[in-house]
Coordinates of N, CA and C in Angstrom, one line a residue:
M1 N 267.8 264.3 138.7 CA 269.2 264.6 138.6 C 269.9 263.8 137.5
K2 N 270.5 264.5 136.6 CA 271.3 263.8 135.6 C 272.7 263.7 136.1
V3 N 273.2 262.4 136.0 CA 274.6 262.2 136.5 C 275.6 262.5 135.4
T4 N 276.3 263.6 135.5 CA 277.4 263.9 134.6 C 278.7 263.9 135.4
I5 N 279.5 262.9 135.1 CA 280.7 262.8 135.9 C 281.9 262.4 135.0
E6 N 283.0 262.7 135.4 CA 284.3 262.5 134.7 C 284.3 261.0 134.2
E7 N 284.8 260.8 133.0 CA 284.7 259.5 132.3 C 285.3 258.3 133.1
S8 N 286.5 258.5 133.7 CA 287.2 257.4 134.4 C 286.4 257.0 135.6
W9 N 285.8 258.0 136.3 CA 284.9 257.7 137.4 C 283.6 257.0 137.0
K10 N 283.1 257.4 135.8 CA 281.9 256.9 135.3 C 282.1 255.4 135.1
Q11 N 283.3 255.0 134.6 CA 283.6 253.6 134.3 C 283.7 252.8 135.7
Q12 N 284.4 253.4 136.6 CA 284.6 252.8 137.9 C 283.3 252.5 138.7
L13 N 282.4 253.5 138.5 CA 281.2 253.5 139.3 C 279.9 253.1 138.5
A14 N 280.1 252.5 137.3 CA 279.0 252.2 136.5 C 278.0 251.3 137.2
D15 N 278.4 250.3 137.9 CA 277.5 249.4 138.6 C 276.7 250.1 139.7
E16 N 277.4 251.0 140.3 CA 276.8 251.8 141.4 C 275.6 252.6 140.9
F17 N 275.7 253.2 139.8 CA 274.7 254.0 139.2 C 273.4 253.2 138.9
E18 N 273.6 251.9 138.7 CA 272.4 251.1 138.3 C 271.7 250.5 139.5
K19 N 272.2 250.7 140.7 CA 271.6 250.1 141.9 C 270.3 250.8 142.3
P20 N 269.4 250.1 142.9 CA 268.1 250.7 143.3 C 268.3 251.9 144.2
Y21 N 269.2 251.9 145.2 CA 269.4 253.0 146.1 C 269.8 254.3 145.4
F22 N 270.6 254.1 144.3 CA 271.1 255.3 143.6 C 270.0 255.9 142.8
K23 N 269.1 255.1 142.2 CA 268.0 255.6 141.5 C 267.0 256.4 142.4
Q24 N 266.9 255.9 143.6 CA 266.0 256.6 144.6 C 266.7 257.9 145.0
L25 N 268.0 257.8 145.2 CA 268.8 259.0 145.5 C 268.7 260.1 144.4
K26 N 268.8 259.7 143.2 CA 268.6 260.6 142.1 C 267.2 261.3 142.1
D27 N 266.2 260.6 142.3 CA 264.9 261.1 142.4 C 264.7 262.1 143.6
F28 N 265.3 261.7 144.7 CA 265.3 262.6 145.9 C 266.0 263.9 145.6
V29 N 267.2 263.8 145.1 CA 268.0 265.1 144.8 C 267.3 265.9 143.8
K30 N 266.8 265.3 142.7 CA 266.0 266.1 141.7 C 264.9 266.9 142.4
N31 N 264.1 266.2 143.2 CA 262.9 266.8 143.8 C 263.4 267.9 144.8
E32 N 264.4 267.7 145.5 CA 265.0 268.7 146.4 C 265.4 270.0 145.7
Y33 N 266.1 269.8 144.6 CA 266.6 270.9 143.8 C 265.5 271.7 143.1
D34 N 264.4 270.9 142.7 CA 263.3 271.5 142.1 C 262.5 272.4 143.1
K35 N 262.4 271.9 144.3 CA 261.5 272.6 145.3 C 262.2 273.5 146.3
N36 N 263.4 273.3 146.5 CA 264.2 274.1 147.5 C 265.5 274.7 146.9
T37 N 266.1 275.6 147.6 CA 267.4 276.0 147.3 C 268.4 275.0 147.9
C38 N 269.2 274.4 147.1 CA 270.2 273.4 147.6 C 271.6 273.8 147.1
F39 N 272.6 273.2 147.7 CA 274.0 273.4 147.4 C 274.7 272.1 147.3
P40 N 275.8 272.1 146.5 CA 276.3 273.1 145.6 C 275.4 273.2 144.4
P41 N 275.7 274.2 143.5 CA 274.9 274.3 142.3 C 274.9 272.9 141.6
G42 N 273.8 272.6 140.9 CA 273.7 271.3 140.3 C 274.9 270.8 139.5
Q43 N 275.5 271.7 138.7 CA 276.6 271.3 137.8 C 277.9 271.1 138.6
Q44 N 277.9 271.4 139.9 CA 279.1 271.1 140.7 C 278.9 270.0 141.7
I45 N 277.8 269.3 141.7 CA 277.6 268.1 142.6 C 278.8 267.1 142.5
F46 N 279.3 266.9 141.3 CA 280.3 265.9 141.2 C 281.7 266.6 140.8
S47 N 281.9 267.8 141.3 CA 283.1 268.5 141.0 C 284.4 267.8 141.5
A48 N 284.3 267.2 142.7 CA 285.5 266.5 143.2 C 286.0 265.5 142.2
F49 N 285.1 264.8 141.5 CA 285.5 263.7 140.6 C 285.9 264.4 139.2
D50 N 285.3 265.4 138.9 CA 285.6 266.1 137.6 C 287.0 266.7 137.6
H51 N 287.4 267.2 138.8 CA 288.8 267.8 138.9 C 289.9 266.8 139.1
T52 N 289.5 265.6 139.6 CA 290.5 264.6 140.0 C 290.1 263.2 139.4
P53 N 290.5 262.9 138.2 CA 290.2 261.6 137.6 C 290.7 260.5 138.4
F54 N 290.1 259.3 138.3 CA 290.4 258.2 139.1 C 291.9 257.8 139.2
N55 N 292.5 257.8 138.1 CA 293.9 257.4 138.0 C 294.9 258.5 138.4
E56 N 294.4 259.7 138.6 CA 295.2 260.8 139.0 C 295.1 261.1 140.5
V57 N 294.3 260.4 141.2 CA 294.1 260.6 142.7 C 295.4 260.2 143.4
K58 N 296.0 261.1 144.2 CA 297.1 260.8 145.0 C 296.8 260.9 146.5
V59 N 295.9 261.8 146.8 CA 295.5 262.0 148.2 C 294.0 262.1 148.3
V60 N 293.4 261.6 149.4 CA 291.9 261.7 149.6 C 291.7 262.4 150.9
I61 N 290.9 263.4 150.9 CA 290.5 264.1 152.2 C 289.0 263.9 152.3
L62 N 288.5 263.4 153.4 CA 287.1 263.1 153.6 C 286.5 264.2 154.5
G63 N 285.4 264.7 153.9 CA 284.6 265.7 154.7 C 283.2 265.0 154.9
Q64 N 282.3 265.8 155.5 CA 281.0 265.2 155.8 C 279.9 265.8 155.0
D65 N 279.6 267.0 155.1 CA 278.5 267.7 154.4 C 279.0 268.9 153.6
P66 N 278.4 269.3 152.5 CA 278.7 270.5 151.9 C 278.3 271.7 152.8
Y67 N 278.9 272.8 152.6 CA 278.5 274.0 153.4 C 277.1 274.4 152.9
H68 N 276.3 274.9 153.9 CA 274.9 275.1 153.5 C 274.5 276.6 153.5
G69 N 275.6 277.5 153.5 CA 275.3 278.9 153.3 C 275.4 279.3 151.9
V70 N 274.7 280.4 151.6 CA 274.6 280.9 150.2 C 276.0 281.1 149.6
G71 N 276.3 280.5 148.4 CA 277.5 280.8 147.7 C 278.7 280.1 148.2
Q72 N 278.6 279.3 149.3 CA 279.8 278.7 149.8 C 280.3 277.4 149.1
A73 N 279.4 276.4 149.0 CA 279.8 275.1 148.5 C 280.2 275.1 147.0
N74 N 281.3 274.4 146.7 CA 281.6 274.3 145.3 C 281.9 272.9 144.9
G75 N 281.4 271.9 145.7 CA 281.5 270.5 145.4 C 282.8 269.9 145.8
L76 N 283.6 270.6 146.6 CA 284.9 270.1 147.1 C 284.9 270.2 148.6
C77 N 285.2 269.2 149.4 CA 285.1 269.3 150.8 C 286.1 270.3 151.4
F78 N 285.6 271.0 152.3 CA 286.3 272.1 153.0 C 286.6 273.3 152.2
S79 N 286.3 273.3 150.9 CA 286.6 274.4 150.0 C 285.4 275.3 149.9
V80 N 285.6 276.6 149.6 CA 284.5 277.5 149.3 C 284.8 278.2 148.0
A81 N 283.8 278.7 147.4 CA 283.9 279.4 146.1 C 284.7 280.7 146.2
D82 N 285.2 281.1 145.1 CA 286.0 282.4 145.1 C 285.2 283.5 145.7
G83 N 285.9 284.3 146.5 CA 285.2 285.5 147.0 C 284.4 285.3 148.3
I84 N 284.4 284.1 148.8 CA 283.6 283.7 150.0 C 284.6 283.6 151.2
A85 N 284.2 284.2 152.3 CA 285.0 284.1 153.5 C 285.3 282.7 153.9
K86 N 286.6 282.4 154.4 CA 287.0 281.1 154.8 C 286.2 280.7 156.0
P87 N 285.6 279.5 156.1 CA 284.9 279.0 157.3 C 286.0 278.7 158.3
P88 N 285.6 278.6 159.6 CA 286.6 278.3 160.7 C 287.5 277.1 160.5
S89 N 286.9 276.0 160.0 CA 287.7 274.8 159.8 C 288.8 275.0 158.8
L90 N 288.4 275.7 157.7 CA 289.4 275.9 156.6 C 290.5 276.9 157.1
V91 N 290.1 277.9 158.0 CA 291.1 278.7 158.6 C 292.1 277.9 159.3
N92 N 291.7 277.0 160.1 CA 292.6 276.1 160.9 C 293.4 275.2 160.0
I93 N 292.9 274.7 158.9 CA 293.6 273.9 158.0 C 294.8 274.7 157.4
F94 N 294.5 276.0 157.1 CA 295.6 276.8 156.5 C 296.6 277.2 157.6
K95 N 296.2 277.3 158.8 CA 297.1 277.6 159.9 C 298.1 276.5 160.1
E96 N 297.6 275.2 160.0 CA 298.4 274.1 160.2 C 299.4 273.9 159.0
I97 N 298.9 274.2 157.8 CA 299.8 274.2 156.6 C 300.9 275.2 156.8
E98 N 300.6 276.4 157.3 CA 301.6 277.5 157.4 C 302.7 277.0 158.3
T99 N 302.3 276.4 159.5 CA 303.4 276.0 160.4 C 304.1 274.7 160.0
D100 N 303.4 273.9 159.3 CA 303.9 272.6 158.9 C 304.8 272.6 157.7
V101 N 304.4 273.3 156.6 CA 305.2 273.3 155.4 C 305.6 274.8 155.0
N102 N 305.4 275.7 155.9 CA 305.8 277.1 155.7 C 305.3 277.7 154.4
I103 N 304.0 277.5 154.2 CA 303.3 278.2 153.1 C 302.4 279.2 153.6
S104 N 302.5 280.4 153.1 CA 301.6 281.5 153.6 C 300.1 281.2 153.3
V105 N 299.3 281.7 154.2 CA 297.8 281.5 154.0 C 297.4 282.2 152.7
P106 N 296.7 281.5 151.8 CA 296.3 282.1 150.6 C 295.1 283.0 150.8
P107 N 294.9 283.9 149.8 CA 293.8 284.9 150.0 C 292.4 284.4 149.9
N108 N 292.2 283.2 149.2 CA 290.9 282.7 149.1 C 290.9 281.2 149.5
G109 N 289.7 280.7 149.8 CA 289.6 279.3 150.2 C 289.1 278.3 149.2
N110 N 289.3 278.6 147.9 CA 288.9 277.7 146.8 C 290.1 276.7 146.7
L111 N 289.7 275.4 146.9 CA 290.8 274.4 146.9 C 290.8 273.6 145.6
E112 N 290.3 274.2 144.5 CA 290.4 273.6 143.2 C 291.9 273.3 142.8
R113 N 292.8 274.2 143.3 CA 294.2 274.0 143.0 C 294.7 272.7 143.6
W114 N 294.2 272.3 144.7 CA 294.6 271.0 145.3 C 294.0 269.9 144.5
A115 N 292.7 270.0 144.1 CA 292.0 269.0 143.4 C 292.7 268.7 142.0
N116 N 293.2 269.8 141.4 CA 293.8 269.6 140.1 C 295.2 269.0 140.2
Q117 N 295.7 268.8 141.4 CA 297.0 268.2 141.7 C 296.8 266.7 142.1
G118 N 295.6 266.3 142.2 CA 295.4 264.9 142.6 C 294.8 264.7 144.0
V119 N 294.3 265.7 144.6 CA 293.7 265.6 145.9 C 292.2 265.5 145.8
L120 N 291.6 264.3 146.0 CA 290.2 264.1 145.9 C 289.6 264.6 147.2
L121 N 288.8 265.7 147.1 CA 288.2 266.4 148.2 C 286.7 265.9 148.3
L122 N 286.5 264.8 149.0 CA 285.3 264.0 149.0 C 284.4 264.2 150.2
N123 N 283.3 264.8 150.0 CA 282.3 264.8 151.1 C 281.5 263.5 151.1
A124 N 281.1 263.1 152.3 CA 280.3 261.9 152.4 C 278.9 262.1 151.8
T125 N 278.4 263.3 152.0 CA 277.1 263.6 151.4 C 277.4 264.7 150.4
L126 N 276.9 264.6 149.2 CA 277.3 265.5 148.1 C 276.4 266.7 147.9
T127 N 275.2 266.7 148.6 CA 274.3 267.8 148.5 C 273.7 268.2 149.9
V128 N 273.1 269.4 149.9 CA 272.4 269.8 151.2 C 271.4 270.9 150.9
R129 N 270.3 270.9 151.7 CA 269.4 272.0 151.5 C 269.9 273.3 152.2
A130 N 269.7 274.4 151.6 CA 270.2 275.7 152.2 C 269.8 275.8 153.6
H131 N 270.8 276.2 154.4 CA 270.7 276.5 155.9 C 270.2 275.4 156.7
K132 N 270.2 274.1 156.2 CA 269.8 273.0 156.9 C 270.9 271.9 156.9
A133 N 271.8 272.0 157.8 CA 272.9 271.1 157.9 C 272.4 269.6 158.0
G134 N 273.0 268.7 157.3 CA 272.6 267.3 157.4 C 271.3 266.9 156.7
S135 N 270.7 267.8 156.0 CA 269.4 267.6 155.5 C 269.3 266.5 154.4
H136 N 270.5 266.2 153.7 CA 270.5 265.2 152.7 C 271.3 264.0 153.2
Q137 N 271.5 263.8 154.5 CA 272.1 262.6 155.0 C 271.1 261.5 155.0
K138 N 271.7 260.3 154.9 CA 270.9 259.0 155.0 C 269.9 258.9 153.9
K139 N 270.2 259.4 152.7 CA 269.4 259.3 151.5 C 270.0 258.4 150.5
G140 N 271.3 258.0 150.7 CA 272.0 257.2 149.7 C 273.4 257.7 149.4
W141 N 273.6 259.0 149.7 CA 275.0 259.5 149.3 C 276.1 258.8 150.1
E142 N 275.8 258.4 151.3 CA 276.9 257.8 152.1 C 277.3 256.4 151.5
Q143 N 276.3 255.7 151.0 CA 276.5 254.4 150.4 C 277.3 254.6 149.1
F144 N 277.0 255.6 148.4 CA 277.7 256.0 147.1 C 279.2 256.3 147.4
T145 N 279.4 257.2 148.4 CA 280.8 257.6 148.7 C 281.6 256.5 149.4
N146 N 280.9 255.6 150.1 CA 281.6 254.4 150.6 C 282.1 253.5 149.4
A147 N 281.3 253.5 148.4 CA 281.8 252.7 147.2 C 283.0 253.4 146.5
V148 N 283.0 254.7 146.5 CA 284.1 255.5 146.0 C 285.4 255.1 146.7
I149 N 285.3 255.1 148.1 CA 286.5 254.8 148.9 C 286.9 253.4 148.7
S150 N 286.0 252.5 148.6 CA 286.3 251.1 148.3 C 287.0 250.9 147.0
K151 N 286.5 251.5 145.9 CA 287.2 251.4 144.6 C 288.6 251.9 144.7
L152 N 288.8 253.0 145.4 CA 290.2 253.6 145.5 C 291.1 252.6 146.3
S153 N 290.6 252.1 147.4 CA 291.4 251.2 148.2 C 291.7 250.0 147.5
E154 N 290.8 249.4 146.7 CA 291.0 248.1 146.1 C 291.8 248.3 144.8
N155 N 291.6 249.3 144.0 CA 292.1 249.4 142.6 C 293.3 250.3 142.4
R156 N 293.6 251.0 143.5 CA 294.8 251.9 143.4 C 295.8 251.4 144.5
E157 N 297.0 251.9 144.4 CA 298.0 251.7 145.5 C 298.8 252.9 145.8
G158 N 299.3 253.0 147.1 CA 300.1 254.2 147.4 C 299.4 255.5 147.6
L159 N 298.1 255.5 147.9 CA 297.4 256.7 148.1 C 297.5 257.1 149.6
V160 N 297.3 258.4 149.8 CA 297.3 259.0 151.2 C 295.8 259.3 151.5
F161 N 295.3 258.8 152.6 CA 294.0 259.1 153.1 C 294.1 260.0 154.3
L162 N 293.5 261.2 154.3 CA 293.6 262.0 155.5 C 292.2 262.0 156.2
L163 N 292.1 261.4 157.3 CA 290.8 261.3 158.0 C 290.8 262.1 159.3
W164 N 290.0 263.2 159.2 CA 290.0 264.2 160.3 C 288.7 264.1 161.1
G165 N 288.8 263.7 162.3 CA 287.6 263.6 163.2 C 287.0 262.3 163.1
G166 N 286.1 262.0 164.1 CA 285.5 260.7 164.3 C 284.7 260.2 163.1
Y167 N 284.0 261.1 162.5 CA 283.2 260.7 161.4 C 284.0 260.1 160.2
A168 N 285.1 260.9 159.9 CA 285.9 260.5 158.8 C 286.7 259.2 159.1
K169 N 287.1 259.0 160.4 CA 287.8 257.8 160.8 C 286.9 256.6 160.6
K170 N 285.6 256.7 160.9 CA 284.7 255.6 160.8 C 284.4 255.3 159.3
K171 N 284.3 256.3 158.5 CA 284.1 256.2 157.1 C 285.3 255.5 156.4
G172 N 286.4 255.8 156.9 CA 287.6 255.2 156.3 C 288.1 253.9 156.9
A173 N 287.3 253.3 157.7 CA 287.7 252.2 158.5 C 288.1 251.0 157.7
K174 N 287.6 250.9 156.4 CA 287.9 249.7 155.6 C 289.0 249.9 154.6
I175 N 289.7 251.0 154.7 CA 290.8 251.3 153.7 C 291.9 250.3 154.0
D176 N 292.5 249.7 153.0 CA 293.6 248.8 153.1 C 294.9 249.5 153.5
T177 N 295.2 249.4 154.8 CA 296.4 250.1 155.3 C 297.7 249.4 154.9
E178 N 297.6 248.2 154.3 CA 298.8 247.6 153.7 C 299.2 248.2 152.4
K179 N 298.3 248.8 151.7 CA 298.5 249.4 150.4 C 298.6 250.9 150.4
H180 N 298.0 251.5 151.5 CA 297.9 253.0 151.5 C 298.3 253.5 152.8
L181 N 298.7 254.8 152.8 CA 299.0 255.5 154.1 C 297.7 256.2 154.6
V182 N 297.3 255.9 155.8 CA 296.1 256.5 156.4 C 296.6 257.3 157.6
L183 N 296.3 258.6 157.5 CA 296.7 259.6 158.6 C 295.4 260.1 159.3
T184 N 295.4 260.0 160.6 CA 294.2 260.4 161.3 C 294.6 261.5 162.3
S185 N 293.6 262.4 162.6 CA 293.8 263.4 163.7 C 292.4 263.8 164.1
G186 N 292.3 264.8 165.0 CA 291.1 265.5 165.3 C 290.6 266.3 164.1
H187 N 289.4 266.8 164.2 CA 288.8 267.6 163.1 C 289.4 269.0 163.3
P188 N 289.5 269.7 162.1 CA 290.1 271.1 162.2 C 289.1 272.1 162.7
S189 N 287.8 271.7 163.0 CA 286.9 272.7 163.6 C 287.4 273.3 164.9
P190 N 287.0 274.5 165.2 CA 287.6 275.2 166.4 C 287.3 274.3 167.7
L191 N 286.2 273.7 167.8 CA 285.9 272.9 169.0 C 287.0 271.8 169.2
S192 N 287.4 271.1 168.1 CA 288.4 270.1 168.2 C 289.8 270.7 168.3
A193 N 290.0 271.6 167.4 CA 291.4 272.2 167.2 C 291.8 272.9 168.5
N194 N 290.9 273.6 169.2 CA 291.3 274.3 170.4 C 291.5 273.4 171.6
R195 N 291.1 272.2 171.4 CA 291.4 271.2 172.5 C 292.7 270.4 172.3
G196 N 293.4 270.8 171.2 CA 294.7 270.2 170.9 C 294.6 269.0 170.1
Y197 N 293.5 268.7 169.4 CA 293.4 267.5 168.6 C 293.7 267.7 167.1
W198 N 294.0 268.9 166.7 CA 294.3 269.2 165.3 C 295.7 269.8 165.0
F199 N 296.0 270.9 165.7 CA 297.3 271.5 165.4 C 298.5 270.6 165.7
G200 N 299.5 270.7 164.8 CA 300.7 269.9 165.0 C 300.6 268.5 164.5
N201 N 299.5 268.1 163.7 CA 299.4 266.8 163.2 C 300.4 266.6 162.0
K202 N 300.9 267.6 161.4 CA 301.9 267.6 160.3 C 301.4 266.7 159.2
H203 N 300.1 266.6 158.9 CA 299.7 265.8 157.8 C 300.1 266.2 156.5
F204 N 300.4 267.5 156.3 CA 300.7 268.0 154.9 C 302.2 267.6 154.6
S205 N 303.1 267.8 155.5 CA 304.5 267.4 155.3 C 304.6 265.8 155.2
K206 N 303.8 265.1 156.1 CA 303.9 263.6 156.0 C 303.4 263.1 154.7
T207 N 302.3 263.8 154.2 CA 301.8 263.4 152.9 C 302.8 263.5 151.8
N208 N 303.5 264.7 151.8 CA 304.4 264.9 150.7 C 305.7 264.0 150.8
L209 N 306.1 263.7 152.0 CA 307.2 262.8 152.2 C 306.9 261.5 151.7
Y210 N 305.7 261.0 151.9 CA 305.2 259.7 151.4 C 305.2 259.7 149.9
L211 N 304.6 260.7 149.3 CA 304.5 260.8 147.9 C 305.9 260.9 147.2
E212 N 306.8 261.7 147.8 CA 308.1 261.8 147.2 C 308.9 260.5 147.3
K213 N 308.7 259.7 148.4 CA 309.4 258.4 148.5 C 308.9 257.4 147.5
A214 N 307.6 257.7 147.1 CA 307.0 256.8 146.0 C 307.3 257.3 144.6
G215 N 308.1 258.4 144.5 CA 308.4 258.9 143.2 C 307.4 259.8 142.6
K216 N 306.4 260.2 143.4 CA 305.4 261.1 142.9 C 305.6 262.5 143.2
E217 N 305.0 263.4 142.5 CA 305.2 264.8 142.8 C 304.4 265.2 144.0
K218 N 305.1 266.0 144.9 CA 304.4 266.4 146.1 C 303.3 267.4 145.8
I219 N 302.4 267.6 146.7 CA 301.3 268.6 146.6 C 301.8 270.0 147.0
E220 N 301.5 270.9 146.1 CA 301.7 272.3 146.5 C 300.5 272.8 147.3
W221 N 300.6 272.7 148.6 CA 299.5 273.1 149.4 C 299.3 274.6 149.4

Protein backbone atom coordinates (compact mmCIF):
# COMPACT_ATOMS: atom_id res chain seq x y z
CA MET A 1 0.00 0.00 0.00
CA LYS A 2 1.43 3.34 -1.03
CA VAL A 3 0.41 6.11 1.37
CA THR A 4 -0.82 9.08 -0.63
CA ILE A 5 -2.33 11.59 1.75
CA GLU A 6 -2.99 15.34 1.78
CA GLU A 7 0.18 17.32 2.50
CA SER A 8 -0.75 18.92 5.84
CA TRP A 9 -1.74 15.52 7.23
CA LYS A 10 1.44 14.02 5.83
CA GLN A 11 3.43 16.49 7.90
CA GLN A 12 1.36 15.94 11.05
CA LEU A 13 1.58 12.16 10.82
CA ALA A 14 5.11 11.77 9.45
CA ASP A 15 6.38 10.08 12.62
CA GLU A 16 3.43 7.68 12.63
CA PHE A 17 4.20 6.46 9.11
CA GLU A 18 7.68 5.41 10.23
CA LYS A 19 6.59 3.28 13.19
CA PRO A 20 6.88 -0.52 12.94
CA TYR A 21 3.14 -1.09 13.39
CA PHE A 22 2.33 1.11 10.41
CA LYS A 23 4.80 -0.69 8.17
CA GLN A 24 3.16 -3.98 9.16
CA LEU A 25 -0.26 -2.44 8.51
CA LYS A 26 0.83 -1.34 5.03
CA ASP A 27 1.97 -4.87 4.21
CA PHE A 28 -1.29 -6.34 5.52
CA VAL A 29 -3.47 -3.95 3.52
CA LYS A 30 -1.46 -4.44 0.32
CA ASN A 31 -1.78 -8.20 0.65
CA GLU A 32 -5.52 -7.98 1.34
CA TYR A 33 -6.17 -5.75 -1.67
CA ASP A 34 -4.01 -8.00 -3.88
CA LYS A 35 -5.79 -11.20 -2.89
CA ASN A 36 -9.36 -10.12 -2.02
CA THR A 37 -11.98 -7.57 -2.89
CA CYS A 38 -11.65 -4.79 -0.32
CA PHE A 39 -13.26 -1.42 0.27
CA PRO A 40 -13.02 1.47 -0.19
CA PRO A 41 -11.17 1.56 -3.52
CA GLY A 42 -7.45 1.97 -2.91
CA GLN A 43 -7.31 5.59 -3.99
CA GLN A 44 -10.05 6.48 -1.48
CA ILE A 45 -8.53 4.92 1.66
CA PHE A 46 -7.39 8.35 2.85
CA SER A 47 -10.28 10.36 1.38
CA ALA A 48 -11.28 11.80 4.75
CA PHE A 49 -7.89 13.50 5.00
CA ASP A 50 -7.76 14.55 1.36
CA HIS A 51 -11.10 16.37 1.59
CA THR A 52 -10.39 17.99 4.96
CA PRO A 53 -6.85 19.33 5.48
CA PHE A 54 -5.56 19.45 9.06
CA ASN A 55 -5.95 23.19 9.57
CA GLU A 56 -9.40 23.25 7.97
CA VAL A 57 -10.98 20.70 10.33
CA LYS A 58 -13.87 22.19 12.31
CA VAL A 59 -15.87 19.08 13.21
CA VAL A 60 -14.86 15.44 13.69
CA ILE A 61 -17.34 12.57 13.37
CA LEU A 62 -16.04 9.15 14.41
CA GLY A 63 -17.23 5.96 12.75
CA GLN A 64 -16.00 2.41 13.17
CA ASP A 65 -15.67 0.40 9.91
CA PRO A 66 -16.14 1.22 6.23
CA TYR A 67 -19.26 -0.24 4.66
CA HIS A 68 -18.46 -3.68 3.28
CA GLY A 69 -21.07 -3.91 0.49
CA VAL A 70 -20.16 -3.44 -3.16
CA GLY A 71 -19.87 0.20 -4.19
CA GLN A 72 -20.82 1.65 -0.81
CA ALA A 73 -17.66 2.89 0.93
CA ASN A 74 -16.00 6.07 -0.31
CA GLY A 75 -13.50 6.66 2.48
CA LEU A 76 -15.75 8.88 4.61
CA CYS A 77 -17.54 7.50 7.67
CA PHE A 78 -21.31 7.07 7.33
CA SER A 79 -21.06 8.26 3.70
CA VAL A 80 -21.85 6.22 0.59
CA ALA A 81 -20.86 6.75 -3.02
CA ASP A 82 -23.21 8.52 -5.42
CA GLY A 83 -26.10 6.40 -6.59
CA ILE A 84 -25.95 3.99 -3.64
CA ALA A 85 -28.96 3.55 -1.35
CA LYS A 86 -28.58 5.20 2.06
CA PRO A 87 -27.81 2.68 4.83
CA PRO A 88 -30.13 2.72 7.89
CA SER A 89 -27.76 4.72 10.13
CA LEU A 90 -27.39 7.42 7.50
CA VAL A 91 -31.17 7.54 7.05
CA ASN A 92 -31.48 8.25 10.78
CA ILE A 93 -28.75 10.89 10.64
CA PHE A 94 -30.68 12.74 7.96
CA LYS A 95 -33.94 12.39 9.92
CA GLU A 96 -32.32 14.07 12.92
CA ILE A 97 -30.88 16.83 10.72
CA GLU A 98 -34.32 17.43 9.21
CA THR A 99 -35.98 17.92 12.60
CA ASP A 100 -33.01 19.69 14.21
CA VAL A 101 -32.06 22.28 11.60
CA ASN A 102 -34.97 21.99 9.18
CA ILE A 103 -32.98 20.82 6.17
CA SER A 104 -34.70 18.46 3.75
CA VAL A 105 -33.27 14.97 3.33
CA PRO A 106 -30.88 15.05 0.34
CA PRO A 107 -31.35 12.69 -2.61
CA ASN A 108 -28.03 10.89 -2.05
CA GLY A 109 -25.85 9.88 0.87
CA ASN A 110 -22.48 11.14 -0.36
CA LEU A 111 -21.13 13.31 2.47
CA GLU A 112 -18.25 14.83 0.52
CA ARG A 113 -20.09 18.14 0.81
CA TRP A 114 -19.63 17.97 4.60
CA ALA A 115 -15.98 16.97 4.31
CA ASN A 116 -15.30 19.92 2.02
CA GLN A 117 -16.68 22.27 4.69
CA GLY A 118 -14.34 21.01 7.40
CA VAL A 119 -16.06 17.90 8.76
CA LEU A 120 -13.49 15.13 9.19
CA LEU A 121 -15.43 11.91 8.62
CA LEU A 122 -13.05 9.47 10.29
CA ASN A 123 -13.54 5.74 10.57
CA ALA A 124 -11.47 3.95 13.22
CA THR A 125 -10.56 1.31 10.65
CA LEU A 126 -9.98 2.62 7.14
CA THR A 127 -10.34 -0.61 5.13
CA VAL A 128 -12.42 -3.80 5.13
CA ARG A 129 -12.72 -7.01 3.15
CA ALA A 130 -15.91 -7.29 1.07
CA HIS A 131 -18.88 -8.68 2.99
CA LYS A 132 -16.78 -9.29 6.12
CA ALA A 133 -17.49 -6.61 8.71
CA GLY A 134 -14.59 -5.95 11.04
CA SER A 135 -12.16 -8.01 8.98
CA HIS A 136 -9.42 -5.34 9.10
CA GLN A 137 -9.82 -4.48 12.78
CA LYS A 138 -6.90 -4.87 15.19
CA LYS A 139 -4.31 -4.72 12.42
CA GLY A 140 -3.02 -1.23 13.23
CA TRP A 141 -5.64 1.13 11.87
CA GLU A 142 -7.01 1.87 15.34
CA GLN A 143 -3.59 2.96 16.57
CA PHE A 144 -3.20 5.18 13.52
CA THR A 145 -6.60 6.85 13.94
CA ASN A 146 -5.96 7.30 17.67
CA ALA A 147 -2.89 9.28 16.66
CA VAL A 148 -5.05 11.39 14.32
CA ILE A 149 -7.43 12.22 17.17
CA SER A 150 -4.53 13.05 19.49
CA LYS A 151 -2.95 15.39 16.93
CA LEU A 152 -6.23 17.26 16.53
CA SER A 153 -6.87 17.44 20.26
CA GLU A 154 -3.36 18.68 21.03
CA ASN A 155 -2.59 20.96 18.08
CA ARG A 156 -5.96 22.52 17.31
CA GLU A 157 -8.49 24.45 19.42
CA GLY A 158 -12.25 24.90 19.30
CA LEU A 159 -13.15 21.75 17.39
CA VAL A 160 -16.42 19.87 17.76
CA PHE A 161 -16.17 16.10 18.23
CA LEU A 162 -19.36 14.10 17.64
CA LEU A 163 -19.14 10.72 19.37
CA TRP A 164 -22.08 8.46 18.58
CA GLY A 165 -22.34 5.16 20.40
CA GLY A 166 -20.15 3.36 22.90
CA TYR A 167 -17.30 2.63 20.53
CA ALA A 168 -16.87 6.26 19.47
CA LYS A 169 -17.11 7.45 23.08
CA LYS A 170 -14.26 5.13 24.11
CA LYS A 171 -12.15 6.17 21.15
CA GLY A 172 -12.64 9.84 21.96
CA ALA A 173 -12.02 9.45 25.69
CA LYS A 174 -8.71 11.37 25.62
CA ILE A 175 -9.95 14.44 23.77
CA ASP A 176 -9.15 17.62 25.73
CA THR A 177 -12.61 18.90 26.73
CA GLU A 178 -11.08 22.15 27.98
CA LYS A 179 -10.14 23.04 24.39
CA HIS A 180 -12.89 21.35 22.40
CA LEU A 181 -16.63 20.67 22.46
CA VAL A 182 -17.40 16.96 22.77
CA LEU A 183 -21.00 15.90 22.10
CA THR A 184 -22.08 12.33 22.77
CA SER A 185 -25.24 10.33 22.12
CA GLY A 186 -26.39 6.88 21.16
CA HIS A 187 -25.51 5.52 17.74
CA PRO A 188 -27.82 6.36 14.80
CA SER A 189 -28.26 2.67 13.96
CA PRO A 190 -31.91 1.53 14.15
CA LEU A 191 -31.20 -0.63 17.20
CA SER A 192 -30.01 2.36 19.22
CA ALA A 193 -32.15 5.05 17.60
CA ASN A 194 -35.41 3.16 18.09
CA ARG A 195 -34.66 2.85 21.79
CA GLY A 196 -34.51 6.61 22.12
CA TYR A 197 -30.75 7.06 22.25
CA TRP A 198 -30.31 9.03 19.02
CA PHE A 199 -33.26 11.18 17.97
CA GLY A 200 -33.46 14.58 19.61
CA ASN A 201 -29.73 14.92 20.37
CA LYS A 202 -29.65 18.17 18.37
CA HIS A 203 -25.97 17.70 17.64
CA PHE A 204 -26.17 19.53 14.33
CA SER A 205 -27.66 22.77 15.70
CA LYS A 206 -25.38 22.59 18.78
CA THR A 207 -22.36 22.22 16.51
CA ASN A 208 -23.31 25.25 14.44
CA LEU A 209 -24.06 27.37 17.50
CA TYR A 210 -20.60 26.59 18.89
CA LEU A 211 -18.91 27.36 15.57
CA GLU A 212 -20.79 30.63 15.13
CA LYS A 213 -19.89 31.75 18.67
CA ALA A 214 -16.26 31.12 17.77
CA GLY A 215 -16.59 33.24 14.64
CA LYS A 216 -16.47 30.29 12.26
CA GLU A 217 -18.81 29.51 9.40
CA LYS A 218 -21.49 27.02 10.31
CA ILE A 219 -21.84 23.71 8.48
CA GLU A 220 -24.46 23.45 5.76
CA TRP A 221 -25.70 20.02 6.76
